Backbone as CSV, one residue per row, in Angstrom:
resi,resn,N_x,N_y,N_z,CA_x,CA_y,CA_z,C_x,C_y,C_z
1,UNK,-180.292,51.061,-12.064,-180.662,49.678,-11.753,-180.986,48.923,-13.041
2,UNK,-179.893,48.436,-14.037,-180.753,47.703,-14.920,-180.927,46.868,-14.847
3,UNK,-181.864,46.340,-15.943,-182.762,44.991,-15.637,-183.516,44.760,-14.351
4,UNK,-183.721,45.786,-13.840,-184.434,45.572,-12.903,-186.261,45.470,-13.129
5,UNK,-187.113,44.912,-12.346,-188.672,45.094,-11.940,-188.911,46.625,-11.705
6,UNK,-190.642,46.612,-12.295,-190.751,48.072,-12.081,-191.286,48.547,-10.609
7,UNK,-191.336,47.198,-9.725,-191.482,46.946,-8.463,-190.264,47.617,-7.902
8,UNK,-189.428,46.754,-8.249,-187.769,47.206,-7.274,-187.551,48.507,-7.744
9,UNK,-187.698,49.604,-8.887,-187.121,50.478,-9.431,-188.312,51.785,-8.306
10,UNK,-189.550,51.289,-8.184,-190.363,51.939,-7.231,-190.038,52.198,-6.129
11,UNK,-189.641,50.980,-5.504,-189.408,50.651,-4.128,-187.628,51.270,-3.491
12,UNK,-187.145,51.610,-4.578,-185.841,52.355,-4.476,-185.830,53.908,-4.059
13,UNK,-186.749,54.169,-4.529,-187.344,55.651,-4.622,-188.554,55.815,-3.276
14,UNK,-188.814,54.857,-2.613,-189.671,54.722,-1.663,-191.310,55.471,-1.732
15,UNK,-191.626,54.444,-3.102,-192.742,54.811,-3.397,-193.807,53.100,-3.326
16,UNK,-194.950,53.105,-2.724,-195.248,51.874,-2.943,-196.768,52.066,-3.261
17,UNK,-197.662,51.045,-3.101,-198.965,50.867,-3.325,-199.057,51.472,-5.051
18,UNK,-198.142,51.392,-5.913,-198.548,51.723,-6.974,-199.001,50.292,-7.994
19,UNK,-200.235,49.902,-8.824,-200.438,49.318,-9.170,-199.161,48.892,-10.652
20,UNK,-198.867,47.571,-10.886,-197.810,47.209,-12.187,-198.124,47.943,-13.269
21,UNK,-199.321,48.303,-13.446,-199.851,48.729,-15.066,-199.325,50.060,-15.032
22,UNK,-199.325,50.926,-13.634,-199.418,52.364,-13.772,-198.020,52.499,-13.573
23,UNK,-196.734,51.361,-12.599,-195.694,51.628,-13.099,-195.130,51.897,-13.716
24,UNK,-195.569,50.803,-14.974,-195.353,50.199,-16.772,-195.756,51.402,-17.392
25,UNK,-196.358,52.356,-17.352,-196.864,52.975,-18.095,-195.959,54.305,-17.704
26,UNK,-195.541,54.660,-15.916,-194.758,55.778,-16.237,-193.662,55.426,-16.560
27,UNK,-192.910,54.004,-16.691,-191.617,54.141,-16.993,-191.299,53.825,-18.290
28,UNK,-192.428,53.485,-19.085,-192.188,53.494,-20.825,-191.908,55.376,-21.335
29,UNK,-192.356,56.240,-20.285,-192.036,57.624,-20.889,-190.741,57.506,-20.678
30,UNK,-189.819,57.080,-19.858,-188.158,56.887,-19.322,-187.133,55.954,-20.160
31,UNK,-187.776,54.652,-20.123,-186.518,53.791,-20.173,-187.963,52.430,-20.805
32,UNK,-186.521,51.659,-21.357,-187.603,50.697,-22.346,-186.742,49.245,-21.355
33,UNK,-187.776,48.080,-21.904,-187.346,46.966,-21.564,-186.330,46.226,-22.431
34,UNK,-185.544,45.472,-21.648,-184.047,45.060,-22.487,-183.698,43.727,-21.930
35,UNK,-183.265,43.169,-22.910,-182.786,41.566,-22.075,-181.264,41.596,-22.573
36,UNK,-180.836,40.751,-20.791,-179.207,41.477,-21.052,-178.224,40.638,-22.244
37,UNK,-177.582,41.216,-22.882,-176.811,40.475,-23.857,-176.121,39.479,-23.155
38,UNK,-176.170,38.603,-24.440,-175.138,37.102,-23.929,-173.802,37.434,-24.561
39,UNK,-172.406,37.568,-24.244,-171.462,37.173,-24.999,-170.596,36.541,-24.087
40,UNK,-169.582,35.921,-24.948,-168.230,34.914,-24.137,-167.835,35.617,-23.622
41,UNK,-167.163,34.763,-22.612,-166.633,35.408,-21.255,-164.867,35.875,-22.080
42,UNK,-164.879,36.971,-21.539,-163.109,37.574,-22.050,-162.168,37.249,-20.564
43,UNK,-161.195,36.905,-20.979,-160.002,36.827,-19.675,-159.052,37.552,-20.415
44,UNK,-158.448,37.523,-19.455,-156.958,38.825,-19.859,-156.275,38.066,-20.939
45,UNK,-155.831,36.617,-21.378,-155.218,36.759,-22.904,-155.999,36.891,-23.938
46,UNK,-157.557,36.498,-23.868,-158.776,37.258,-24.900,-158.189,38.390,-25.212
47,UNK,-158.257,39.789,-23.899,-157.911,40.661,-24.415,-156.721,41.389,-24.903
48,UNK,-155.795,40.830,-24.667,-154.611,40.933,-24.938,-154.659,40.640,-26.624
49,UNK,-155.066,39.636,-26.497,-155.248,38.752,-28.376,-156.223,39.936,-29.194
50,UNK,-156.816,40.318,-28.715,-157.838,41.308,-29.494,-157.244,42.802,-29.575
51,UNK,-156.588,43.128,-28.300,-155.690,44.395,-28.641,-154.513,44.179,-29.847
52,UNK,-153.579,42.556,-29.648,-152.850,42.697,-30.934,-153.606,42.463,-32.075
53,UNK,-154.722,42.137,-32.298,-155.533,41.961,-33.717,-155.688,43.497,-34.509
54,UNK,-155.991,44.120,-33.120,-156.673,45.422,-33.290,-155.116,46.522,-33.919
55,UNK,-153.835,46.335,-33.609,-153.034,47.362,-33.287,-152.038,46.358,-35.277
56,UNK,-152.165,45.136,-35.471,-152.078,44.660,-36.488,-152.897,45.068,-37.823
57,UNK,-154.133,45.102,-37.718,-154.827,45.415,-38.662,-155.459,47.249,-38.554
58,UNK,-154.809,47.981,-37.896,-154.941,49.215,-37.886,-155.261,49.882,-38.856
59,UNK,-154.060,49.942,-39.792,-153.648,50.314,-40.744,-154.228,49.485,-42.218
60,UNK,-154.623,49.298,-42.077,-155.728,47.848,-43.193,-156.586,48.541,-44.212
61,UNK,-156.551,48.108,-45.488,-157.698,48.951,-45.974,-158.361,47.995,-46.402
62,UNK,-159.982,48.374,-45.080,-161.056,47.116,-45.162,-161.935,47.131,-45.997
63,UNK,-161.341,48.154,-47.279,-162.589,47.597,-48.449,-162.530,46.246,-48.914
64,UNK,-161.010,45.831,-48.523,-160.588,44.683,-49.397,-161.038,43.715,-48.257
65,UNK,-161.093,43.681,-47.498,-161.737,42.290,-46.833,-162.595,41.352,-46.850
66,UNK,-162.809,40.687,-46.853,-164.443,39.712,-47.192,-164.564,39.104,-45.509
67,UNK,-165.681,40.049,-45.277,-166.332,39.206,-43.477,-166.895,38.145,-44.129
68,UNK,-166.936,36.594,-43.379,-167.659,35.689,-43.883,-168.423,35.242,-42.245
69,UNK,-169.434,34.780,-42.225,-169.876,33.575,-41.154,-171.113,33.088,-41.667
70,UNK,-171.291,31.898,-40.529,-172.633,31.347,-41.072,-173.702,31.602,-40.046
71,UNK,-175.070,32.058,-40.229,-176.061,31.467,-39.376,-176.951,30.674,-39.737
72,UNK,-177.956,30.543,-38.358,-179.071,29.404,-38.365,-180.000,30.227,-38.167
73,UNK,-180.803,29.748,-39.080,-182.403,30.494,-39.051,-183.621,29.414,-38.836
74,UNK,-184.173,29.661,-37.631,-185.369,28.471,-37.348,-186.577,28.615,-37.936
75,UNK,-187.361,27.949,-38.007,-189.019,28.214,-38.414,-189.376,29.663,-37.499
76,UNK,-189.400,29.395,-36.216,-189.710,30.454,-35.515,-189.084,31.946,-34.916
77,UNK,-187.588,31.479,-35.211,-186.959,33.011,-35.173,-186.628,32.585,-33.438
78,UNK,-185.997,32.975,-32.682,-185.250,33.578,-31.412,-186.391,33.820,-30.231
79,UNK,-186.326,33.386,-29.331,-187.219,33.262,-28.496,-187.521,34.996,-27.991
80,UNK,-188.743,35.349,-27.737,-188.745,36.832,-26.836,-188.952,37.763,-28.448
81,UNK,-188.433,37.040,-30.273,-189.165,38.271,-30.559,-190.545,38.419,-31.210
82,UNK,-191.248,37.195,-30.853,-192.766,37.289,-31.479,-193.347,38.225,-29.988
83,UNK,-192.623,39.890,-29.343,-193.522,40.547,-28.622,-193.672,41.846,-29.681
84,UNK,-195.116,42.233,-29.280,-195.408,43.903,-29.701,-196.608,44.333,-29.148
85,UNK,-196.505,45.591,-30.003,-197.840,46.876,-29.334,-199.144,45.877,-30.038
86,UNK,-200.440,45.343,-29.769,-201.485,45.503,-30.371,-202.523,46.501,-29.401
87,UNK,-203.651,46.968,-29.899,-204.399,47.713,-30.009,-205.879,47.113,-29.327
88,UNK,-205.912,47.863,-28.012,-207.021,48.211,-27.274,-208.335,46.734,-28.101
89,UNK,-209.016,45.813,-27.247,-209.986,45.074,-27.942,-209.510,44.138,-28.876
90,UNK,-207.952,44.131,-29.645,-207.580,43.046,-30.206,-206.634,42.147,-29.577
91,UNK,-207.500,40.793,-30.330,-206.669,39.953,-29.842,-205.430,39.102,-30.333
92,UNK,-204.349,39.163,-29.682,-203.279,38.586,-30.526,-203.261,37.297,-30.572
93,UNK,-202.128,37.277,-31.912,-202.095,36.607,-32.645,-201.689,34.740,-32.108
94,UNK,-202.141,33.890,-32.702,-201.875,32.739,-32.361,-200.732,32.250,-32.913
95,UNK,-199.450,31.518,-32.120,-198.113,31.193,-32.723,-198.175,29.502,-32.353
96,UNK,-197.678,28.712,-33.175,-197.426,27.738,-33.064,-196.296,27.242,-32.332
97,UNK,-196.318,26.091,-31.152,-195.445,26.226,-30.160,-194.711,24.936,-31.151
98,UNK,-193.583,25.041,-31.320,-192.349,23.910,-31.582,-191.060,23.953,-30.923
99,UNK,-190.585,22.735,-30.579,-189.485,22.108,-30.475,-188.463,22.863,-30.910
100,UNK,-187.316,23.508,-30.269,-186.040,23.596,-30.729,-186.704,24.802,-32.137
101,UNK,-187.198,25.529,-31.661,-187.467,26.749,-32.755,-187.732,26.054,-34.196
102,UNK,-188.902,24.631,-34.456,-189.491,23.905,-35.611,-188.011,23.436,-36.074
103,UNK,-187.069,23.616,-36.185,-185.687,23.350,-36.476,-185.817,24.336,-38.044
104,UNK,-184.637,24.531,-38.354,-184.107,25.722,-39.486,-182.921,25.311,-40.183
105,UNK,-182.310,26.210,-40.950,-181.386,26.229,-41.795,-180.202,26.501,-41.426
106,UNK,-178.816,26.507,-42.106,-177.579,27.025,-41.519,-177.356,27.575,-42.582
107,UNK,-176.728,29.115,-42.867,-176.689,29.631,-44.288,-175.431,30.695,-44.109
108,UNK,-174.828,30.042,-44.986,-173.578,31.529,-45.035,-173.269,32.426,-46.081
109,UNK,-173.084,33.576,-45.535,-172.446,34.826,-46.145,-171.398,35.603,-46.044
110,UNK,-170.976,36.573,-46.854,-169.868,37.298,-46.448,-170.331,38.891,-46.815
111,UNK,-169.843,39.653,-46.855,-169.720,41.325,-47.565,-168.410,41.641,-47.759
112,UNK,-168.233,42.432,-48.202,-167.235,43.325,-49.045,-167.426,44.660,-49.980
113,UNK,-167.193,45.705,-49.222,-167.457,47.222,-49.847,-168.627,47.114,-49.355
114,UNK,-169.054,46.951,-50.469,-170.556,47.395,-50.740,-171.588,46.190,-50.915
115,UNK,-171.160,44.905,-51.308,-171.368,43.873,-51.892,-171.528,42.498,-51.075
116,UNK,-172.679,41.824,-51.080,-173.360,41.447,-50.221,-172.777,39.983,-51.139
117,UNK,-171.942,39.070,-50.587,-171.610,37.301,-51.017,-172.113,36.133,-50.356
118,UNK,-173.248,36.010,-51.777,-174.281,34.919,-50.963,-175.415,35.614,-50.738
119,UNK,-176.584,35.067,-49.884,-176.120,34.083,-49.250,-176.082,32.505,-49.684
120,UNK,-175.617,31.394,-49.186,-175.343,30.294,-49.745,-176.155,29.247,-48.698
121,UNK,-176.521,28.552,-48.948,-177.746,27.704,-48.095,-176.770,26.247,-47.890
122,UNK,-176.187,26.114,-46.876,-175.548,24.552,-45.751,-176.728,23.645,-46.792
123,UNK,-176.690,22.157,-47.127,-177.046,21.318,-47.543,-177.739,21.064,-46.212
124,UNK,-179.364,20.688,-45.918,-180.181,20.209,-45.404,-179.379,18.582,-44.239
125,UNK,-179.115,18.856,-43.383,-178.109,17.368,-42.524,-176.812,17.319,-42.522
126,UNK,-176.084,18.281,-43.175,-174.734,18.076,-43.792,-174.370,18.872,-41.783
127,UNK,-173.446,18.205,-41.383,-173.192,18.741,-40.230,-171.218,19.576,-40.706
128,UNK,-171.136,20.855,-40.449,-169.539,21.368,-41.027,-168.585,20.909,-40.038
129,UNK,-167.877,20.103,-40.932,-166.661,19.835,-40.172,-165.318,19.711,-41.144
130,UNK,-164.562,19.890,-41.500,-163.526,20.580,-42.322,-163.475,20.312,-43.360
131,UNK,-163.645,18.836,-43.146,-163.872,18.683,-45.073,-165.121,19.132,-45.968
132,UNK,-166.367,19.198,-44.928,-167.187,19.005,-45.245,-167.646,21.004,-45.801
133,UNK,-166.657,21.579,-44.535,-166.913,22.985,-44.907,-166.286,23.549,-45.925
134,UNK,-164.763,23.006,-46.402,-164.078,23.455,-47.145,-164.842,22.983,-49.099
135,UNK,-165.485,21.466,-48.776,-166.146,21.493,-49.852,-167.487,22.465,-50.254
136,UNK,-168.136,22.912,-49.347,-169.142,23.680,-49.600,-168.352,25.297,-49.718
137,UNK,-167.375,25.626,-49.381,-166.622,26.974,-50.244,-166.899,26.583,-51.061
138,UNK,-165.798,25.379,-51.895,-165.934,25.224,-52.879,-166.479,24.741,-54.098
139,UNK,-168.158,24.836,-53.435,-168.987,24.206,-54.586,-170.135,26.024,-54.502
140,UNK,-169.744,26.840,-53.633,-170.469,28.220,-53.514,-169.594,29.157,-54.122
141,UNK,-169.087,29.202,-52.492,-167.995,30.865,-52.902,-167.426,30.825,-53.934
142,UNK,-166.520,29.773,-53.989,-165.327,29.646,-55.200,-165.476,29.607,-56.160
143,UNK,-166.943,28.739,-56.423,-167.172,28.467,-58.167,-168.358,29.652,-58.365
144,UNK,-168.963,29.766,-57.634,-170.049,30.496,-58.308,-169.758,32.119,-57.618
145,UNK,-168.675,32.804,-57.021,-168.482,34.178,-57.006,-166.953,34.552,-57.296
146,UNK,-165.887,33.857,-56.335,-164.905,34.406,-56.305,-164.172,33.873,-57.936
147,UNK,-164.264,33.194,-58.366,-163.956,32.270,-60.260,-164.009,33.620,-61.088
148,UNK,-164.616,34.021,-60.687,-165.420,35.230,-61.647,-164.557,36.789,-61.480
149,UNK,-163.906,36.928,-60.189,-163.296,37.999,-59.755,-161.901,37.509,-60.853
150,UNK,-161.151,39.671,-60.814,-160.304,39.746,-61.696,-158.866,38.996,-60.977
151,UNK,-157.858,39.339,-61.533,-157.025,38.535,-61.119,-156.103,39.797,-59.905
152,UNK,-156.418,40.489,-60.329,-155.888,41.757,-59.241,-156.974,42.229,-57.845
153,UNK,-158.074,41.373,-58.097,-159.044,41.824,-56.863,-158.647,40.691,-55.713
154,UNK,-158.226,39.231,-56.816,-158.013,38.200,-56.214,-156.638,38.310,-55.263
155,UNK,-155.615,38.986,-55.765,-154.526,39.271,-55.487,-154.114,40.121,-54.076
156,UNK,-155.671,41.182,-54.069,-155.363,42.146,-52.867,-156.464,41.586,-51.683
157,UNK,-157.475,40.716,-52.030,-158.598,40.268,-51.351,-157.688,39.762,-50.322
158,UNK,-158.586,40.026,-48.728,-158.064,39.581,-47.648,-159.827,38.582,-47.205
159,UNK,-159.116,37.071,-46.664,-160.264,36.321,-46.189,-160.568,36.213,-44.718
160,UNK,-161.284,36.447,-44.144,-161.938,36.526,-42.698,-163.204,35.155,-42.071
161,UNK,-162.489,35.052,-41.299,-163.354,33.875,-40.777,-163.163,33.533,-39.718
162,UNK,-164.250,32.497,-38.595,-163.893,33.418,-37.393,-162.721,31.891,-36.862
163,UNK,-162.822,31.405,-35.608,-162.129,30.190,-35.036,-163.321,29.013,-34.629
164,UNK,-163.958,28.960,-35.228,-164.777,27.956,-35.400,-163.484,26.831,-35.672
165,UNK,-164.418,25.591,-35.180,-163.223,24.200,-35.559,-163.069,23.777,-36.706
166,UNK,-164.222,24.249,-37.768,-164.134,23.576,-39.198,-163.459,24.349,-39.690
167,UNK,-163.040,25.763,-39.391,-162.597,26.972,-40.012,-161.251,27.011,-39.870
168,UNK,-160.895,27.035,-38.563,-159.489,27.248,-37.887,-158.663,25.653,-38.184
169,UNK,-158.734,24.773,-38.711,-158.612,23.226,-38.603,-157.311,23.351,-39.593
170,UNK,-155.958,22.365,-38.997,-154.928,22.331,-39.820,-155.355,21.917,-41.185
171,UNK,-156.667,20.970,-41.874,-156.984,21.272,-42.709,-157.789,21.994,-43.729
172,UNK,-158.394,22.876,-43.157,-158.855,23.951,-43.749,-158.076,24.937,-44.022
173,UNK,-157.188,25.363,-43.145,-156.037,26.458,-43.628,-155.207,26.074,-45.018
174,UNK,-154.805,24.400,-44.701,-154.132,23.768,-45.507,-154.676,23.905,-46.985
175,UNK,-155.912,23.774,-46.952,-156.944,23.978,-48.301,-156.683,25.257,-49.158
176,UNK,-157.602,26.511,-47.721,-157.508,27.420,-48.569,-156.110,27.931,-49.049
177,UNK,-155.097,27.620,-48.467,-153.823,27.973,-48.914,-153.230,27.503,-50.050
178,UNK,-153.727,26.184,-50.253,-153.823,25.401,-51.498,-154.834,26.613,-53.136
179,UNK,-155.733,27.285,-52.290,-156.201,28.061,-53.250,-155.673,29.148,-53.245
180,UNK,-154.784,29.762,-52.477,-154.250,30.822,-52.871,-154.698,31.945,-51.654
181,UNK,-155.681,31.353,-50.575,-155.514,32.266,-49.429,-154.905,31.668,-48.118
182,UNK,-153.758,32.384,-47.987,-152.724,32.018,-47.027,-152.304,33.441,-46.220
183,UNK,-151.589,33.419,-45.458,-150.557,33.910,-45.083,-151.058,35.654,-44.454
184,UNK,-150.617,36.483,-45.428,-151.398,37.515,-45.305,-152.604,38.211,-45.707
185,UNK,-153.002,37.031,-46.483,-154.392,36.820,-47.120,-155.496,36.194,-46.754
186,UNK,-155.292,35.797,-45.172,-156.280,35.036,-44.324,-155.926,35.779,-43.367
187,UNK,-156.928,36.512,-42.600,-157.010,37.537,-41.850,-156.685,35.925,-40.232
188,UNK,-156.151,36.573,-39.848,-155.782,35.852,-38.605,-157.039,36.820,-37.156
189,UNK,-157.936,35.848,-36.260,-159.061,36.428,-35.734,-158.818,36.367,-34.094
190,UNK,-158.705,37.008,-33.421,-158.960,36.946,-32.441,-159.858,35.995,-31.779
191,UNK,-159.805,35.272,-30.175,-161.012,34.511,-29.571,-162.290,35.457,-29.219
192,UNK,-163.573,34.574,-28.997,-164.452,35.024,-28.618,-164.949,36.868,-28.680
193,UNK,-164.875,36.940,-29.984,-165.075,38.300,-30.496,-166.102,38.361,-31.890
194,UNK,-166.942,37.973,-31.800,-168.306,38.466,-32.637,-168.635,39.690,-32.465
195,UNK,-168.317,40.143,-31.447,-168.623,42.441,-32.149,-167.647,43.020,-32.530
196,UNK,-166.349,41.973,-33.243,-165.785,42.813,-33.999,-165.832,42.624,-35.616
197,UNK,-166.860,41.037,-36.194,-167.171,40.974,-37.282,-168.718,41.544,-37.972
198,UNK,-168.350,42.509,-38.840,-169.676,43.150,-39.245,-170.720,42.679,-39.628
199,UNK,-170.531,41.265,-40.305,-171.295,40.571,-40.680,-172.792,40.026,-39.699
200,UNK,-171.928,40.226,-38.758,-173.474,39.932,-37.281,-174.091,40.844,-37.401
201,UNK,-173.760,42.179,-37.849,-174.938,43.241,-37.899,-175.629,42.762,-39.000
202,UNK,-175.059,42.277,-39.763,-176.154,41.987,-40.648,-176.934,40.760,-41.158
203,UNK,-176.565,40.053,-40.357,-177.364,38.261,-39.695,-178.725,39.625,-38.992
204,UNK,-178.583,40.664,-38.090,-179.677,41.056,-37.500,-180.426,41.889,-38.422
205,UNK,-180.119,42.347,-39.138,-181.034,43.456,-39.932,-181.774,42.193,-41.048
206,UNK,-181.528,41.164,-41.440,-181.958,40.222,-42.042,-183.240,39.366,-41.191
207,UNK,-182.561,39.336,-39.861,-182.987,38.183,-38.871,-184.593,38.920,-38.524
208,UNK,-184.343,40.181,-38.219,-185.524,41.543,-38.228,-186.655,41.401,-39.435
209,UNK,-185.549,41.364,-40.264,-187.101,41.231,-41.729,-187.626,39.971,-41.594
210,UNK,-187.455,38.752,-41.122,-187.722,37.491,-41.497,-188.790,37.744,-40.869
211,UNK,-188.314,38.049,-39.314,-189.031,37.424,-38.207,-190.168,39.026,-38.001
212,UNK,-190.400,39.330,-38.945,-191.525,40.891,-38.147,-192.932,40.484,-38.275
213,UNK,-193.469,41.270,-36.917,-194.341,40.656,-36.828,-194.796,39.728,-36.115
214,UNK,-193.811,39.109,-35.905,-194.141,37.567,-35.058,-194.004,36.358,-36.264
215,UNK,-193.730,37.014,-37.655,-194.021,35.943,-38.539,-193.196,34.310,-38.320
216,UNK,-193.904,33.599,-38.423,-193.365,32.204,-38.168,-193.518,31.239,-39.809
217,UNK,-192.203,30.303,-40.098,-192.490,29.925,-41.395,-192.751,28.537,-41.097
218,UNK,-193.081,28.206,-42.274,-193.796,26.477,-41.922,-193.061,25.794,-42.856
219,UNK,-192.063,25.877,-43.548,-191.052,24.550,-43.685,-189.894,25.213,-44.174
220,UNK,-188.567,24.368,-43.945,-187.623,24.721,-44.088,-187.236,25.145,-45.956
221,UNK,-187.683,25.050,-46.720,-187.811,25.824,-48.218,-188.340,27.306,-47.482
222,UNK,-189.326,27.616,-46.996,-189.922,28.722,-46.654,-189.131,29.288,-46.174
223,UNK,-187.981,29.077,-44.977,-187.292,29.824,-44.305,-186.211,30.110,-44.638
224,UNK,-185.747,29.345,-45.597,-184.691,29.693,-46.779,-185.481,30.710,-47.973
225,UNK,-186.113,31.096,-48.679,-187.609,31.488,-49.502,-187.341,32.974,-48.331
226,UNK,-187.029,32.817,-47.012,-187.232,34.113,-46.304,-185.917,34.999,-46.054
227,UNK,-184.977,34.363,-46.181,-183.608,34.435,-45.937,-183.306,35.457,-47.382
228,UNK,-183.375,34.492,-48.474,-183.258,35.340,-49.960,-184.100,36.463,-49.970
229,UNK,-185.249,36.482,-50.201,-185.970,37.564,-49.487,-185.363,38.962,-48.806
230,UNK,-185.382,38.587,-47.372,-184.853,39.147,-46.970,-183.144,40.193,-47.696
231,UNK,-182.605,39.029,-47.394,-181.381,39.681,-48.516,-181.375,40.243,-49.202
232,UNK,-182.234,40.364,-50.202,-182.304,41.183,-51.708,-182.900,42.587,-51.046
233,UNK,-183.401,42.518,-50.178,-183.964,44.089,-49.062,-182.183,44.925,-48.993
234,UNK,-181.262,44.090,-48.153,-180.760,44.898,-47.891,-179.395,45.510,-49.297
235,UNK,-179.512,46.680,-49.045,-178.918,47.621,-49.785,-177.633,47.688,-50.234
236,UNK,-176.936,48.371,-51.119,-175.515,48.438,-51.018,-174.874,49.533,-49.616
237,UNK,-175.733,50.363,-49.429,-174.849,51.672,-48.505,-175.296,51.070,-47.540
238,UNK,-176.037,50.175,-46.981,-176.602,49.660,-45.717,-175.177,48.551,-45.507
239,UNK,-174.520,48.170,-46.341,-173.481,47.130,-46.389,-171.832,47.703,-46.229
240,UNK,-172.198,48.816,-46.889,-170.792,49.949,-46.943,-170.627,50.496,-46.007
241,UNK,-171.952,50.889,-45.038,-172.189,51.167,-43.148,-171.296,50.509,-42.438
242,UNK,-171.562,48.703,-42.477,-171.338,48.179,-41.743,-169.561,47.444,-42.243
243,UNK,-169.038,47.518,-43.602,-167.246,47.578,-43.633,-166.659,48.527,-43.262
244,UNK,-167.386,49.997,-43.474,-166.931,50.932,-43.515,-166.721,50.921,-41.356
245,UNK,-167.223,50.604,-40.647,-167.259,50.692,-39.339,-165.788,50.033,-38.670
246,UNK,-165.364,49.288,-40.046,-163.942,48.569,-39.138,-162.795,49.492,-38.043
247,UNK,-162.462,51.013,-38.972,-161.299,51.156,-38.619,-162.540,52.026,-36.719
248,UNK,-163.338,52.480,-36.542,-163.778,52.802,-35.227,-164.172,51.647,-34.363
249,UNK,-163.928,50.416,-34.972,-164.049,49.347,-34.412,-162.565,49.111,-33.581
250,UNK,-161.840,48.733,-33.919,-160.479,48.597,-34.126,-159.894,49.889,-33.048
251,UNK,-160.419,51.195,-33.042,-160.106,52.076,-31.818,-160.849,51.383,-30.738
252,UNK,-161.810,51.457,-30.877,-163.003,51.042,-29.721,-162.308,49.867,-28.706
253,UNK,-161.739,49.296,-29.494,-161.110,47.856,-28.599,-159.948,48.177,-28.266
254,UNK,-159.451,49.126,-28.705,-157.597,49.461,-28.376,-157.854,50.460,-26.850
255,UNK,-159.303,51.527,-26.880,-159.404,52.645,-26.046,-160.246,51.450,-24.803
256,UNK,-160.688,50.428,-25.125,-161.101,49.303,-23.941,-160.308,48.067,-23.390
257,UNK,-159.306,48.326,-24.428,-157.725,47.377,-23.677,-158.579,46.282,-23.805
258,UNK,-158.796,45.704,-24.901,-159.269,44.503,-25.209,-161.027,43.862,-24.916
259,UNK,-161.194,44.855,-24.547,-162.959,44.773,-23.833,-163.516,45.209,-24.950
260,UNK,-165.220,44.313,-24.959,-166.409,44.391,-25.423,-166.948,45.746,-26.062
261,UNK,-166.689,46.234,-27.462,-166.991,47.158,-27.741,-168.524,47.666,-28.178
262,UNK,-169.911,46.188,-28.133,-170.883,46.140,-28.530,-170.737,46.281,-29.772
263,UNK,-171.942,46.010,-30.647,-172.205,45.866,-32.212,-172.922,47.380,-33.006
């Protein structure tokens, strides 16, 4: 029964008069509480599109890839994770209630191997829309990481990005192709498939350090201030985990005929 009450999970078993606390307490020795994942809805050419992504890039060697996306990080972090254990007689902690999670940042990154690109901080109002995204590549990625790469890394580098409208846009392709990623050098992405880019695992292992604790930040410098932070935590082999996961990724969706392989 998941997601179920520890009422209904009782009452299945035809046990009653048991008080909530003493439920709660035998079924934390069993099974923990979970809130059900959100993802896009798949229809049969989703999966169809994700089996040919998957049976195309098989054979791929994903050191060379660069995952890119962007997230948003609020003052307060994601609703549901300021919960935890405190201790018998204490009292928890006081959180400040705001609007739309105090409002936050939009910040993008990529990985590769081992190697963590970025992250790069969205201009404060700047809303992305093709021109606007293709100039912020190229006042980040381009000038201040990829400029710097050899001319043979540049040569085998494959770019990833997902179908966002600023991304996927006849002029953004048009751009980066103008720089030299085109063709078989712009990873072509499947719809509605965020558990097959690695990079979300690591929006969460980031999103985890910001927000522990319950910690809440009080202005948007701070929550950027938490983001870098954060980042410089995570590791090179913690990064090489999550490229290195492509090619069991890539089965996972071929052995589910286009279905949800989780993260």
């Amino acid at each position: 029964m998941p997601l179920a009450t520890s009422l209904a999970i009782f009452q299945s078993c035809n046990i009653t008069g048991v008080p909530k606390s003493t439920r709660c307490a035998i079924l934390r020795d069993m099974a923990k509480v979970r809130k059900a994942e959100r993802r896009p809805p798949l229809n049969k050419t989703h999966k169809l599109k994700r089996q040919d992504w998957a049976k195309k890039y098989l054979k791929t060697g994903f050191s060379k890839v660069l995952w890119t996306d962007e997230m948003r990080v609020s003052l307060d972090g994601p609703d549901g994770w300021a919960r935890g254990w405190i201790g018998k007689g204490q009292r928890a902690p006081v959180r400040l209630r705001r609007q739309q999670g105090g409002g936050g940042v939009l910040v993008w990154a990529g990985i590769i191997r081992d190697e963590l690109v970025g992250p790069f901080r969205v201009e404060d109002g700047v809303k992305l829309n093709s021109q606007s995204y293709c100039q912020f590549l190229e006042d980040t990625f381009f000038k201040q990481w990829y400029r710097k790469k050899s001319a043979s890394f540049k040569k085998n580098m494959i770019f990833m990005q997902d179908n966002a409208p600023s991304h996927a846009s006849t002029y953004s392709t048009a751009w980066l192709a103008r720089k030299g990623i085109k063709e078989e050098k712009l990873m072509t992405w499947p719809p509605c498939s965020p558990d097959l880019n690695p990079i979300e695992n690591l929006w969460s292992i980031i999103k985890c350090e910001i927000y522990k604790e319950g910690k809440q930040c009080t202005s948007l410098n701070s929550v950027w201030e938490a983001v870098v932070a954060a980042a410089r935590n995570v590791d090179g082999e913690q990064i090489k985990t999550l490229t290195e996961s492509m090619d069991g990724r890539l089965l996972s969706v071929l052995a589910k005929k286009g279905g949800y392989i989780g993260r």
